[in-house]
Backbone as numpy.savetxt, mean C-alpha at the origin, in Angstrom:
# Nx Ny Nz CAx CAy CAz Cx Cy Cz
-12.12 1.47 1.60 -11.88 0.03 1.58 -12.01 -0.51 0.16
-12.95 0.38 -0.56 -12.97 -0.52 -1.98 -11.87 -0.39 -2.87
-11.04 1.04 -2.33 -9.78 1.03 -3.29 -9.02 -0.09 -2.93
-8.32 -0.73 -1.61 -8.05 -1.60 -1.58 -8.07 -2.61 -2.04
-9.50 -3.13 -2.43 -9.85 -4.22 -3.31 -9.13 -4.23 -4.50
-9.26 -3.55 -4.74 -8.33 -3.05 -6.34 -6.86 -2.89 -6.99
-6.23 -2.51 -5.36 -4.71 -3.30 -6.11 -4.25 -4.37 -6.34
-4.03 -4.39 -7.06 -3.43 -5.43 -7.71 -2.33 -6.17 -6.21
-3.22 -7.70 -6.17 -2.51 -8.97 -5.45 -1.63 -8.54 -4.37
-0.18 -8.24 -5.52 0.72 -8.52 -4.61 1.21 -7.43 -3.79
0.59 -6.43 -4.17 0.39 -4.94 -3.73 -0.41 -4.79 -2.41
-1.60 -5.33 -2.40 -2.60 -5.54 -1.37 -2.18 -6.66 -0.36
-1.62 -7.77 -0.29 -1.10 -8.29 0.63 -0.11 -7.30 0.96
0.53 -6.61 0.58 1.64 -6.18 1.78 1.19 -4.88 2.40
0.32 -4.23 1.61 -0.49 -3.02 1.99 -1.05 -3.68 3.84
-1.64 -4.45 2.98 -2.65 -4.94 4.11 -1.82 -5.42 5.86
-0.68 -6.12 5.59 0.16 -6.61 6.25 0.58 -5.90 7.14
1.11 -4.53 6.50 1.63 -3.56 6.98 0.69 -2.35 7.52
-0.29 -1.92 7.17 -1.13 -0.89 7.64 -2.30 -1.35 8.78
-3.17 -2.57 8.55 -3.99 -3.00 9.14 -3.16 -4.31 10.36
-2.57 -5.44 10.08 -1.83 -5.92 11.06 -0.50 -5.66 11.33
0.14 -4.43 11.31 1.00 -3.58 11.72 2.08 -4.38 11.48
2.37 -5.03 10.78 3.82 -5.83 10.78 4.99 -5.22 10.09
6.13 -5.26 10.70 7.02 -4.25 9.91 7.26 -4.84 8.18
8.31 -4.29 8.08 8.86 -4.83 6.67 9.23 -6.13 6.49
10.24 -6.15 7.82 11.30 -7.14 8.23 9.61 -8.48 8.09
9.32 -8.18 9.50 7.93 -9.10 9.32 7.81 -9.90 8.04
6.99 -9.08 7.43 6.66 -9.09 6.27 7.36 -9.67 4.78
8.71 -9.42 4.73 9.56 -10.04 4.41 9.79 -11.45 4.74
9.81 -12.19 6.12 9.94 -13.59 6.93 8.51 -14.23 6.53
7.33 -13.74 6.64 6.14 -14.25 6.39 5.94 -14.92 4.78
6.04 -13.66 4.26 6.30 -13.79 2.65 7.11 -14.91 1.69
8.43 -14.74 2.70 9.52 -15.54 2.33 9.70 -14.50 1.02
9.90 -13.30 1.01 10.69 -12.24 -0.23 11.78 -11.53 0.71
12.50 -10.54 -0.62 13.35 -10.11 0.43 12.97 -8.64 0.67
13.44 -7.94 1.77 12.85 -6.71 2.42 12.59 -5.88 1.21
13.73 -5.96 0.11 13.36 -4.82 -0.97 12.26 -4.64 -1.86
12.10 -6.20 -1.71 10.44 -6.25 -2.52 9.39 -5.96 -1.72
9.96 -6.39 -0.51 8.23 -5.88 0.42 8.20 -4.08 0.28
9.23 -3.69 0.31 9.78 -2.05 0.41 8.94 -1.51 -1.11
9.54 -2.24 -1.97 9.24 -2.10 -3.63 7.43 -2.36 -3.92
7.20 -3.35 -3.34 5.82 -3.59 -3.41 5.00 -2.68 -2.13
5.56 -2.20 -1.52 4.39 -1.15 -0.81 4.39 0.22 -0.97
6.16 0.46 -2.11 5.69 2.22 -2.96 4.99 2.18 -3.80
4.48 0.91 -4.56 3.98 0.91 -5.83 2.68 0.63 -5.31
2.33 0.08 -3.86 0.94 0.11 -3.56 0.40 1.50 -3.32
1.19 1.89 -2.30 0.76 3.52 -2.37 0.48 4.53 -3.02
1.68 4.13 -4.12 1.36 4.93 -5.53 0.05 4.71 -6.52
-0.21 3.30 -6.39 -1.18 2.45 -6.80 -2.81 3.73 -6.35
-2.78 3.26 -4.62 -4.07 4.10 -4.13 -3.53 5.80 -4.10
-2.82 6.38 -4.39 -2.49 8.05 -4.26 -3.63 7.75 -5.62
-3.41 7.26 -7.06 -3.89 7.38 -8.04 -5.06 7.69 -8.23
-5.53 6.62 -7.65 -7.10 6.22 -7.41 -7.44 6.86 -6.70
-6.97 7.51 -5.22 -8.06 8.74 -4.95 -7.57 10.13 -5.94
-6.15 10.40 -6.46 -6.74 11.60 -6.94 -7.69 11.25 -8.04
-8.06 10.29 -8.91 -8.80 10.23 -9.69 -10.16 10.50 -9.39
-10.35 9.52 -7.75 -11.64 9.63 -7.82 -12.16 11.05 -7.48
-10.98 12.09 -6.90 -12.01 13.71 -6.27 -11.63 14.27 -7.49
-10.73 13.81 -8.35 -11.09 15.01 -9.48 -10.07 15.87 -9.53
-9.44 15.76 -8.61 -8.36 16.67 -8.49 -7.30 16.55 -8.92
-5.94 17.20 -9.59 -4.85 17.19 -10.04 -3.98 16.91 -8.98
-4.38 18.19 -8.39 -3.28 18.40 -7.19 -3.57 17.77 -5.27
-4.39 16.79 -6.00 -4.71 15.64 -4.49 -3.70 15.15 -4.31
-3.00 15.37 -2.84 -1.78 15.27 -2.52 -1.71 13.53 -2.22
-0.26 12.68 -2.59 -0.22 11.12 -2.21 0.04 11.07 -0.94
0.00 10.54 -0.33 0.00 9.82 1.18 1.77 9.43 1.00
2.09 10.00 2.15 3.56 9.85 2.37 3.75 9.18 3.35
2.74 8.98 4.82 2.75 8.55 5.68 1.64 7.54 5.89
1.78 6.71 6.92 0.97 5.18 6.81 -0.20 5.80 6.99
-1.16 5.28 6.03 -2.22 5.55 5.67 -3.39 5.42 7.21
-4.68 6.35 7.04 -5.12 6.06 8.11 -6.53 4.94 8.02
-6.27 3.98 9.38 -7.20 2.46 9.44 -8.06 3.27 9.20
-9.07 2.47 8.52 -10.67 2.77 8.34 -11.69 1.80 8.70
């Protein structure tokens, strides 16, 4: 949860949107008032965002990124 804290804004609203209150893109997009590509655009760069931050935090090179919706905690 604390990596969460840590992305950056506009990254973490749609993270959040999408993983914890399950809303699709489309959703997410209508709520927002953006268009689907940014919600799309802003939730690879969130992911990419937290892949970072955990491989950083185990240390590992080869800590694999999350390809699939991350799991609730």
């Amino acid at each position: 949860k604390r990596i969460i804290e840590t992305i950056p804004q506009a990254y973490r609203e749609i993270i959040i949107l999408f993983y914890y209150n399950e809303l699709s893109m489309q959703e997410i997009s209508r709520v927002m008032a953006i268009p689907v590509n940014t919600v799309k655009t802003r939730l690879y760069r969130g992911r990419r965002y937290i892949g970072a931050k955990l491989k950083e935090i185990s240390g590992d090179a080869d800590f694999p990124v999350a390809k699939a919706r991350l799991a609730k905690s």
